[in-house]
Amino acid sequence: MSSRRNNIISSVREQIPALSQKMSGKPLIYLDNAATTQKPRQVLDFLSDTFVWRNANVHRAMYELSDRSTEAYEDARETVRSFLNAPFRENVIFTSGTTASINLVAYSFCKKFVGKGDVIVIEADSHHSNIVPWQLAAERVGAMVRVLPTDVLTGSGRSGALDLESLDSLLTPEVRILALTQISNITGLNNPVGKIIAAAHAKGIPVLVDGAQGIVHSKVDVRKMDCDFYAFSAHKIYGATGVGVLYGKKEYLEAMPPYMGGGDMVETVTYQKTTYAPLPLKFEAGTPNFTGAAALKPAIEFAQWLATGETAQALKQEEEDIKSFMTDYLTSDRGIELYGTPSSSARGVGLDVKAPIFTFNIKSINAGDLAQLLDKMGVAVRSGLMCAEPLLNSFGATSALRASFAPYNTLEEAKIFTECLERARAMLF
Ligand code: PLP
């Protein structure tokens, strides 16, 4: 690796205090970024400053401290709007996370637009939060949930990619909404959402995109993508926990009934009837997480810095090296099964459609045991079902190990991880 690249990556890592700590006496190698990312100093400082200098409830008071808080909250909304290239601030709703954003749409959209005998289409590679809310909604309104399969389910391959040939026949006239996943939290595969959205729109079907992983690993432009809804969580993109975003087209958000009732989402209230506040507040009942939401501004600025100029180039090259190294390691050993290979036929081909998320099993070894041993070596990886039980089951797995890399991870860390994994494997075999 060039020393210039090395220096750039070091300067990024220096911004993130958590990365320099030790676990079990070893330098932490944090590879659970698909679950949550570590926070840069500018987000930590902003949060701390907010609690000291801007801590007052938003939108409600006539004093300066509340004005400052409201300004920071609405500033973050503008930052999100511009980051997503959404046309209006009214398109951006603050929620508590991707899960809450999807639940909001599943409840309100289905209440207004979905009825008995209608169909909701979801994807086989979805996280539970893009499955269960639709099942609940379908139950409430008497609709059915249909699943767009992967090649594993149709028996046409083992890559974990969506079987797009099934799409046309699934999108029948009863389909009212299609819920997509931009990047799977298991396979890391980047789904062709643009193509799928175009196919759905050709039949008048609106589309929600779960961007929980996509927001981190791709440049998102909701106007170009032309999705009708886009959901993501702040904590996965260097921001605070308990904050999420729902982008929605105004035509839908305006027609949809509120999801929750309470303060701030009303215009007038009598004991008999309530009229609702205009967007976006109609969907932001109660005191929002105004401190966390405001911190989306420095979090997004950090993400933008990582994606700009020389920094972006260095991180991209490092990520490509990590992906090649990890794919080679995980596919050259017959005792390892990797879930989500870009191409079912040729190893290493099409890595451009895979985010650096690697979920796999080592034959005859329990993933949880491996994760525990790795922890003792300073390596943090996730094991279990990763909230995608149907997808993992379709691969024939009941649990797995997942190493998910962020732009601040290094090839050196990937190498140490695989060495530690081999040591843990030898201990358990
Ligand atoms: N969707 C995907 C693809 C995810 O990876 C996750 C979290 O891992 C979620 C949804 C849920 O995100 P949150 O728990 O932040 O609401």
Coordinates of C-alpha atoms and ligand atoms in Angstrom, one line a residue:
M1 CA 0.0 0.0 0.0
S2 CA 1.4 3.5 -0.8
S3 CA 2.4 5.6 2.1
R4 CA 0.1 8.3 0.8
R5 CA -2.9 6.0 1.1
N6 CA -1.7 4.8 4.5
N7 CA -1.5 8.4 5.7
I8 CA -5.0 9.3 4.5
I9 CA -6.5 6.2 6.1
S10 CA -4.7 6.9 9.4
S11 CA -6.0 10.5 9.4
V12 CA -9.5 9.2 9.0
R13 CA -9.1 6.7 11.8
E14 CA -7.6 9.4 14.1
Q15 CA -11.0 11.1 13.9
I16 CA -12.7 8.1 15.5
P17 CA -11.6 7.6 19.2
A18 CA -13.3 4.2 19.6
L19 CA -10.9 2.6 17.0
S20 CA -7.9 3.1 19.2
Q21 CA -9.1 1.1 22.2
K22 CA -8.1 -2.4 23.2
M23 CA -10.2 -5.4 23.8
S24 CA -8.8 -8.3 25.9
G25 CA -5.5 -6.4 25.7
K26 CA -5.4 -6.5 21.9
P27 CA -6.1 -3.6 19.5
L28 CA -9.8 -3.6 18.7
I29 CA -10.6 -4.7 15.2
Y30 CA -14.2 -3.6 14.8
L31 CA -16.0 -5.6 12.0
D32 CA -19.6 -5.2 13.0
N33 CA -20.3 -2.1 11.1
A34 CA -23.4 -3.4 9.4
A35 CA -24.9 -3.4 12.9
T36 CA -23.7 0.0 13.9
T37 CA -20.7 2.3 13.0
Q38 CA -18.2 4.0 15.3
K39 CA -18.5 7.7 15.8
P40 CA -16.1 10.5 14.6
R41 CA -15.1 13.2 17.1
Q42 CA -17.1 15.8 15.2
V43 CA -20.3 13.9 16.0
L44 CA -19.3 13.3 19.6
D45 CA -18.4 17.0 20.1
F46 CA -21.6 18.1 18.4
L47 CA -23.7 15.9 20.7
S48 CA -21.9 17.1 23.8
D49 CA -22.3 20.7 22.7
T50 CA -26.0 20.2 21.9
F51 CA -26.7 18.9 25.5
V52 CA -24.9 21.9 26.9
W53 CA -25.7 24.8 24.5
R54 CA -28.8 23.8 22.6
N55 CA -30.8 21.6 25.0
A56 CA -34.4 22.7 24.8
N57 CA -37.5 21.2 23.3
V58 CA -38.0 22.0 19.6
H59 CA -40.8 24.0 17.9
R60 CA -42.6 25.0 21.0
A61 CA -41.2 27.9 22.9
M62 CA -40.6 31.6 22.6
Y63 CA -37.1 31.7 24.1
E64 CA -33.6 31.7 22.5
L65 CA -32.5 28.3 23.8
S66 CA -35.4 26.6 22.1
D67 CA -34.8 28.6 18.9
R68 CA -31.2 27.3 18.8
S69 CA -32.4 23.7 19.3
T70 CA -35.1 24.1 16.6
E71 CA -32.5 25.6 14.3
A72 CA -30.1 22.7 14.8
Y73 CA -32.9 20.2 14.3
E74 CA -34.2 21.8 11.1
D75 CA -30.6 22.4 9.8
A76 CA -30.1 18.6 10.0
R77 CA -33.3 18.1 8.1
E78 CA -31.9 20.4 5.4
T79 CA -28.6 18.5 5.4
V80 CA -30.5 15.2 4.9
R81 CA -32.6 16.7 2.1
S82 CA -29.5 17.9 0.3
F83 CA -27.6 14.6 0.9
L84 CA -30.5 12.6 -0.6
N85 CA -31.2 15.2 -3.2
A86 CA -34.8 15.3 -2.1
P87 CA -36.7 18.2 -3.6
F88 CA -38.3 19.6 -0.4
R89 CA -37.8 19.6 3.4
E90 CA -41.3 18.2 3.6
N91 CA -40.0 15.0 2.1
V92 CA -37.8 14.3 5.1
I93 CA -39.4 12.8 8.2
F94 CA -37.3 12.1 11.3
T95 CA -38.1 8.8 12.9
S96 CA -36.3 6.6 15.4
G97 CA -34.6 4.4 12.8
T98 CA -35.0 2.4 9.6
T99 CA -37.4 0.0 11.4
A100 CA -39.6 2.9 12.5
S101 CA -39.5 4.4 9.0
I102 CA -40.7 1.2 7.4
N103 CA -43.3 0.6 10.1
L104 CA -44.7 4.1 9.5
V105 CA -45.1 3.4 5.8
A106 CA -46.4 -0.1 6.4
Y107 CA -49.1 1.3 8.7
S108 CA -50.1 4.6 7.1
F109 CA -49.7 3.7 3.4
C110 CA -51.5 0.4 3.8
K111 CA -54.3 2.0 5.8
K112 CA -54.9 4.4 3.0
F113 CA -54.0 2.4 -0.2
V114 CA -54.2 -1.3 0.6
G115 CA -57.3 -3.4 1.2
K116 CA -58.7 -6.9 1.2
G117 CA -57.3 -9.1 -1.5
D118 CA -54.5 -6.7 -2.4
V119 CA -50.8 -7.8 -2.4
I120 CA -47.6 -6.4 -0.9
V121 CA -44.4 -7.6 -2.5
I122 CA -41.2 -7.9 -0.4
E123 CA -37.8 -9.3 -1.2
A124 CA -36.4 -12.7 0.0
D125 CA -33.1 -11.0 1.1
S126 CA -34.8 -8.6 3.5
H127 CA -33.9 -7.8 7.1
H128 CA -36.8 -8.6 9.5
S129 CA -37.7 -5.0 9.6
N130 CA -38.6 -5.0 6.0
I131 CA -40.7 -8.2 6.4
V132 CA -42.5 -8.1 9.7
P133 CA -44.1 -4.6 9.4
W134 CA -45.6 -5.7 6.0
Q135 CA -46.9 -8.9 7.5
L136 CA -48.5 -6.9 10.3
A137 CA -50.0 -4.5 7.8
A138 CA -51.3 -7.3 5.6
E139 CA -53.0 -8.9 8.6
R140 CA -54.6 -5.6 9.5
V141 CA -56.1 -4.8 6.1
G142 CA -56.6 -8.4 4.8
A143 CA -53.9 -8.3 2.2
M144 CA -51.3 -10.9 1.2
V145 CA -47.5 -10.7 1.2
R146 CA -45.7 -12.1 -1.8
V147 CA -41.9 -12.6 -2.0
L148 CA -39.5 -11.8 -4.8
P149 CA -37.1 -14.8 -4.5
T150 CA -33.3 -15.1 -4.8
D151 CA -31.6 -17.6 -7.1
V152 CA -31.1 -19.9 -4.1
L153 CA -34.9 -20.1 -3.6
T154 CA -35.7 -20.7 -7.3
G155 CA -32.9 -23.2 -7.5
S156 CA -31.2 -21.3 -10.3
G157 CA -28.0 -20.5 -8.5
R158 CA -26.2 -20.0 -5.1
S159 CA -25.2 -16.4 -5.4
G160 CA -28.0 -15.0 -3.2
A161 CA -28.9 -12.4 -5.9
L162 CA -32.5 -11.6 -6.6
D163 CA -34.2 -13.6 -9.3
L164 CA -35.3 -10.8 -11.5
E165 CA -36.9 -13.1 -14.0
S166 CA -39.7 -13.7 -11.5
L167 CA -40.4 -10.0 -11.1
D168 CA -42.8 -9.4 -14.0
S169 CA -45.0 -12.3 -13.0
L170 CA -45.1 -11.2 -9.4
L171 CA -46.2 -7.7 -10.2
T172 CA -49.9 -8.5 -10.9
P173 CA -52.7 -5.9 -10.8
E174 CA -53.4 -6.6 -7.1
V175 CA -49.9 -5.4 -6.0
R176 CA -50.2 -2.1 -4.1
I177 CA -46.5 -1.6 -3.0
L178 CA -43.1 -3.2 -3.4
A179 CA -40.6 -3.1 -0.5
L180 CA -37.0 -3.4 -1.6
T181 CA -33.7 -3.8 0.1
Q182 CA -30.9 -1.7 -1.5
I183 CA -28.0 -3.7 0.0
S184 CA -28.6 -6.9 1.9
N185 CA -27.1 -7.0 5.4
I186 CA -26.2 -10.7 4.9
T187 CA -25.0 -11.0 1.3
G188 CA -23.8 -7.4 0.9
L189 CA -25.2 -7.6 -2.7
N190 CA -26.2 -4.3 -4.2
N191 CA -29.6 -4.9 -5.7
P192 CA -30.5 -3.3 -9.0
V193 CA -33.1 -1.0 -7.4
G194 CA -33.3 1.4 -10.3
K195 CA -34.2 -1.4 -12.7
I196 CA -36.8 -2.9 -10.3
I197 CA -38.3 0.5 -9.5
A198 CA -38.7 1.2 -13.2
A199 CA -40.4 -2.2 -13.7
A200 CA -42.8 -1.5 -10.8
H201 CA -43.5 2.1 -11.9
A202 CA -44.4 0.8 -15.4
K203 CA -47.3 -1.0 -13.7
G204 CA -48.2 2.0 -11.4
I205 CA -46.7 0.3 -8.2
P206 CA -44.9 2.6 -5.7
V207 CA -41.6 1.4 -4.1
L208 CA -40.1 1.6 -0.7
V209 CA -36.3 1.2 -0.5
D210 CA -34.7 0.0 2.8
G211 CA -31.4 1.9 2.6
A212 CA -30.0 0.9 6.0
Q213 CA -26.9 -0.5 4.4
G214 CA -27.2 1.3 1.1
I215 CA -26.8 4.7 2.6
V216 CA -23.3 3.8 3.8
H217 CA -22.0 2.0 0.7
S218 CA -23.5 3.9 -2.2
K219 CA -24.2 7.5 -3.3
V220 CA -28.0 7.9 -2.9
D221 CA -30.0 10.3 -5.0
V222 CA -33.7 9.7 -4.4
R223 CA -34.7 11.7 -7.4
K224 CA -32.5 9.6 -9.7
M225 CA -33.5 6.4 -8.0
D226 CA -37.1 7.5 -8.3
C227 CA -38.1 5.5 -5.2
D228 CA -41.3 6.6 -3.5
F229 CA -40.0 6.0 0.0
Y230 CA -36.4 5.6 1.3
A231 CA -35.5 4.6 4.9
F232 CA -32.2 4.7 6.8
S233 CA -30.8 4.9 10.3
A234 CA -28.4 7.6 11.5
H235 CA -26.4 5.2 13.7
K236 CA -25.2 3.2 10.7
I237 CA -23.8 6.3 9.1
Y238 CA -21.7 7.6 12.0
G239 CA -24.6 9.3 13.7
A240 CA -26.6 8.9 17.0
T241 CA -28.7 5.9 17.9
G242 CA -32.5 6.3 18.0
V243 CA -32.7 8.5 14.9
G244 CA -33.8 7.5 11.5
V245 CA -35.0 9.1 8.3
L246 CA -38.0 8.5 6.1
Y247 CA -37.9 10.1 2.7
G248 CA -41.3 10.1 1.0
K249 CA -42.8 11.6 -2.1
K250 CA -45.2 14.4 -1.1
E251 CA -48.1 12.9 -3.1
Y252 CA -48.0 9.8 -0.8
L253 CA -47.0 11.5 2.5
E254 CA -49.8 14.1 2.1
A255 CA -52.4 11.4 1.4
M256 CA -51.4 9.0 4.2
P257 CA -53.0 9.3 7.7
P258 CA -50.7 10.0 10.7
Y259 CA -48.9 7.0 12.2
M260 CA -48.9 8.2 15.8
G261 CA -50.9 10.9 17.5
G262 CA -49.6 13.4 20.1
G263 CA -47.9 16.8 20.5
D264 CA -46.4 18.7 17.6
M265 CA -48.2 16.8 14.8
V266 CA -51.5 18.7 15.2
E267 CA -53.0 21.9 13.9
T268 CA -56.0 22.2 16.2
V269 CA -57.4 19.8 18.7
T270 CA -60.8 19.6 20.3
Y271 CA -62.2 16.8 22.4
Q272 CA -64.1 15.6 19.3
K273 CA -61.7 16.1 16.4
T274 CA -58.1 16.9 15.4
T275 CA -56.6 18.5 12.3
Y276 CA -53.1 17.7 11.6
A277 CA -49.9 19.8 11.1
P278 CA -48.5 20.0 7.6
L279 CA -45.6 17.8 6.5
P280 CA -43.2 16.9 7.9
L281 CA -44.5 17.4 11.4
K282 CA -47.7 15.3 10.7
F283 CA -45.5 12.3 11.1
E284 CA -43.3 13.5 14.0
A285 CA -45.6 13.1 17.1
G286 CA -44.2 13.8 20.5
T287 CA -40.8 15.1 21.5
P288 CA -38.4 13.8 18.8
N289 CA -34.8 12.8 19.5
F290 CA -33.8 16.4 18.7
T291 CA -30.3 16.0 20.0
G292 CA -29.6 12.9 18.0
A293 CA -31.4 14.2 14.9
A294 CA -29.4 17.4 14.9
A295 CA -26.2 15.4 15.0
L296 CA -27.0 13.9 11.6
K297 CA -25.5 17.1 10.2
P298 CA -21.9 16.4 11.3
A299 CA -22.4 12.7 10.7
I300 CA -23.4 13.3 7.1
E301 CA -20.6 15.9 6.7
F302 CA -18.2 13.2 7.9
A303 CA -19.7 10.7 5.3
Q304 CA -19.3 13.3 2.6
W305 CA -15.7 14.0 3.6
L306 CA -15.0 10.2 3.2
A307 CA -16.6 10.3 -0.2
T308 CA -14.7 13.3 -1.6
G309 CA -11.4 13.8 -3.5
E310 CA -8.2 12.1 -2.4
T311 CA -9.8 10.6 0.8
A312 CA -12.5 8.9 -1.3
Q313 CA -9.9 7.5 -3.7
A314 CA -7.7 6.1 -0.9
L315 CA -10.7 4.5 0.9
K316 CA -12.1 3.1 -2.3
Q317 CA -8.8 1.5 -3.2
E318 CA -8.5 0.0 0.3
E319 CA -12.1 -1.3 0.1
E320 CA -11.4 -2.9 -3.2
D321 CA -8.3 -4.6 -1.8
I322 CA -10.3 -5.8 1.3
K323 CA -13.1 -7.2 -0.9
S324 CA -10.7 -9.1 -3.2
F325 CA -8.7 -10.4 -0.2
M326 CA -11.8 -11.5 1.8
T327 CA -13.5 -13.0 -1.3
D328 CA -10.4 -15.0 -2.2
Y329 CA -10.0 -16.2 1.4
L330 CA -13.6 -17.2 1.8
T331 CA -14.1 -18.9 -1.5
S332 CA -10.8 -20.7 -1.9
D333 CA -11.5 -23.0 1.1
R334 CA -14.0 -25.8 0.6
G335 CA -14.7 -25.9 4.3
I336 CA -16.1 -22.3 4.2
E337 CA -19.4 -21.3 2.7
L338 CA -19.9 -17.7 1.9
Y339 CA -23.4 -16.4 1.5
G340 CA -23.6 -13.8 -1.2
T341 CA -21.1 -14.2 -4.0
P342 CA -21.4 -11.6 -6.7
S343 CA -21.5 -14.3 -9.4
S344 CA -22.4 -17.9 -8.9
S345 CA -20.1 -19.0 -11.7
A346 CA -16.8 -17.0 -11.5
R347 CA -15.0 -16.2 -8.2
G348 CA -14.1 -12.6 -7.9
V349 CA -16.1 -11.4 -10.8
G350 CA -18.6 -8.6 -10.2
L351 CA -17.2 -7.5 -6.9
D352 CA -18.4 -4.0 -7.8
V353 CA -22.0 -5.1 -6.8
K354 CA -20.9 -6.3 -3.4
A355 CA -20.5 -4.1 -0.4
P356 CA -17.8 -5.3 2.1
I357 CA -20.2 -7.4 4.1
F358 CA -19.2 -11.1 4.4
T359 CA -21.5 -13.6 6.0
F360 CA -20.3 -17.2 6.1
N361 CA -20.0 -20.5 8.0
I362 CA -17.1 -22.8 8.6
K363 CA -18.2 -26.4 8.2
S364 CA -18.9 -28.2 11.5
I365 CA -18.0 -25.2 13.7
N366 CA -20.5 -23.1 15.6
A367 CA -20.5 -19.5 14.5
G368 CA -21.1 -18.2 18.1
D369 CA -18.1 -20.2 19.4
L370 CA -15.9 -18.6 16.7
A371 CA -17.2 -15.1 17.6
Q372 CA -16.4 -15.6 21.3
L373 CA -12.9 -16.8 20.6
L374 CA -12.4 -13.9 18.1
D375 CA -13.5 -11.5 20.8
K376 CA -10.7 -12.7 23.0
M377 CA -8.3 -11.8 20.2
G378 CA -9.7 -8.2 19.9
V379 CA -11.9 -8.9 16.9
A380 CA -15.6 -7.9 17.1
V381 CA -17.8 -9.8 14.6
R382 CA -21.4 -10.7 14.7
S383 CA -22.8 -14.2 14.9
G384 CA -26.4 -15.5 14.7
L385 CA -29.2 -14.8 12.4
M386 CA -28.5 -11.1 11.8
C387 CA -32.2 -10.4 11.7
A388 CA -32.6 -12.2 8.4
E389 CA -33.7 -15.7 9.4
P390 CA -35.6 -16.6 6.2
L391 CA -32.7 -15.6 4.0
L392 CA -30.1 -17.5 6.1
N393 CA -32.4 -20.5 6.2
S394 CA -32.7 -20.5 2.5
F395 CA -29.0 -21.0 2.3
G396 CA -29.4 -23.9 4.7
A397 CA -28.0 -22.1 7.7
T398 CA -29.4 -21.5 11.1
S399 CA -26.7 -19.1 12.2
A400 CA -23.6 -17.6 10.6
L401 CA -20.6 -15.3 11.2
R402 CA -20.6 -11.9 9.7
A403 CA -17.6 -9.5 9.2
S404 CA -18.8 -6.2 7.9
F405 CA -16.3 -3.5 7.0
A406 CA -16.7 0.3 7.1
P407 CA -14.7 2.8 5.0
Y408 CA -12.4 3.3 8.0
N409 CA -11.3 -0.4 8.2
T410 CA -8.0 -1.5 6.7
L411 CA -6.7 -4.4 4.6
E412 CA -4.3 -5.0 7.5
E413 CA -7.3 -5.5 9.8
A414 CA -8.8 -8.0 7.3
K415 CA -5.6 -10.0 7.3
I416 CA -5.4 -10.1 11.1
F417 CA -9.0 -11.1 11.2
T418 CA -8.4 -14.1 8.9
E419 CA -5.3 -15.1 10.9
C420 CA -7.3 -14.9 14.1
L421 CA -10.1 -16.9 12.5
E422 CA -7.7 -19.6 11.5
R423 CA -6.4 -19.8 15.0
A424 CA -10.0 -20.0 16.4
R425 CA -10.9 -22.6 13.9
A426 CA -7.9 -24.8 14.8
M427 CA -8.9 -24.5 18.5
L428 CA -12.4 -25.7 17.8
F429 CA -11.8 -28.3 15.2
Ligands
PLP1 N1 -32.6 -3.0 7.2 C1 -31.4 -3.5 7.0 C2 -30.9 -4.0 5.7 C3 -30.5 -3.5 8.1 O1 -29.2 -4.0 8.0 C4 -31.0 -3.1 9.4 C5 -30.1 -3.2 10.6 O2 -29.1 -3.9 10.6 C6 -32.2 -2.6 9.5 C7 -33.1 -2.6 8.4 C8 -32.8 -2.1 10.8 O3 -32.1 -1.0 11.2 P1 -32.5 -0.3 12.6 O4 -32.3 -1.4 13.6 O5 -31.4 0.7 12.8 O6 -33.8 0.2 12.6

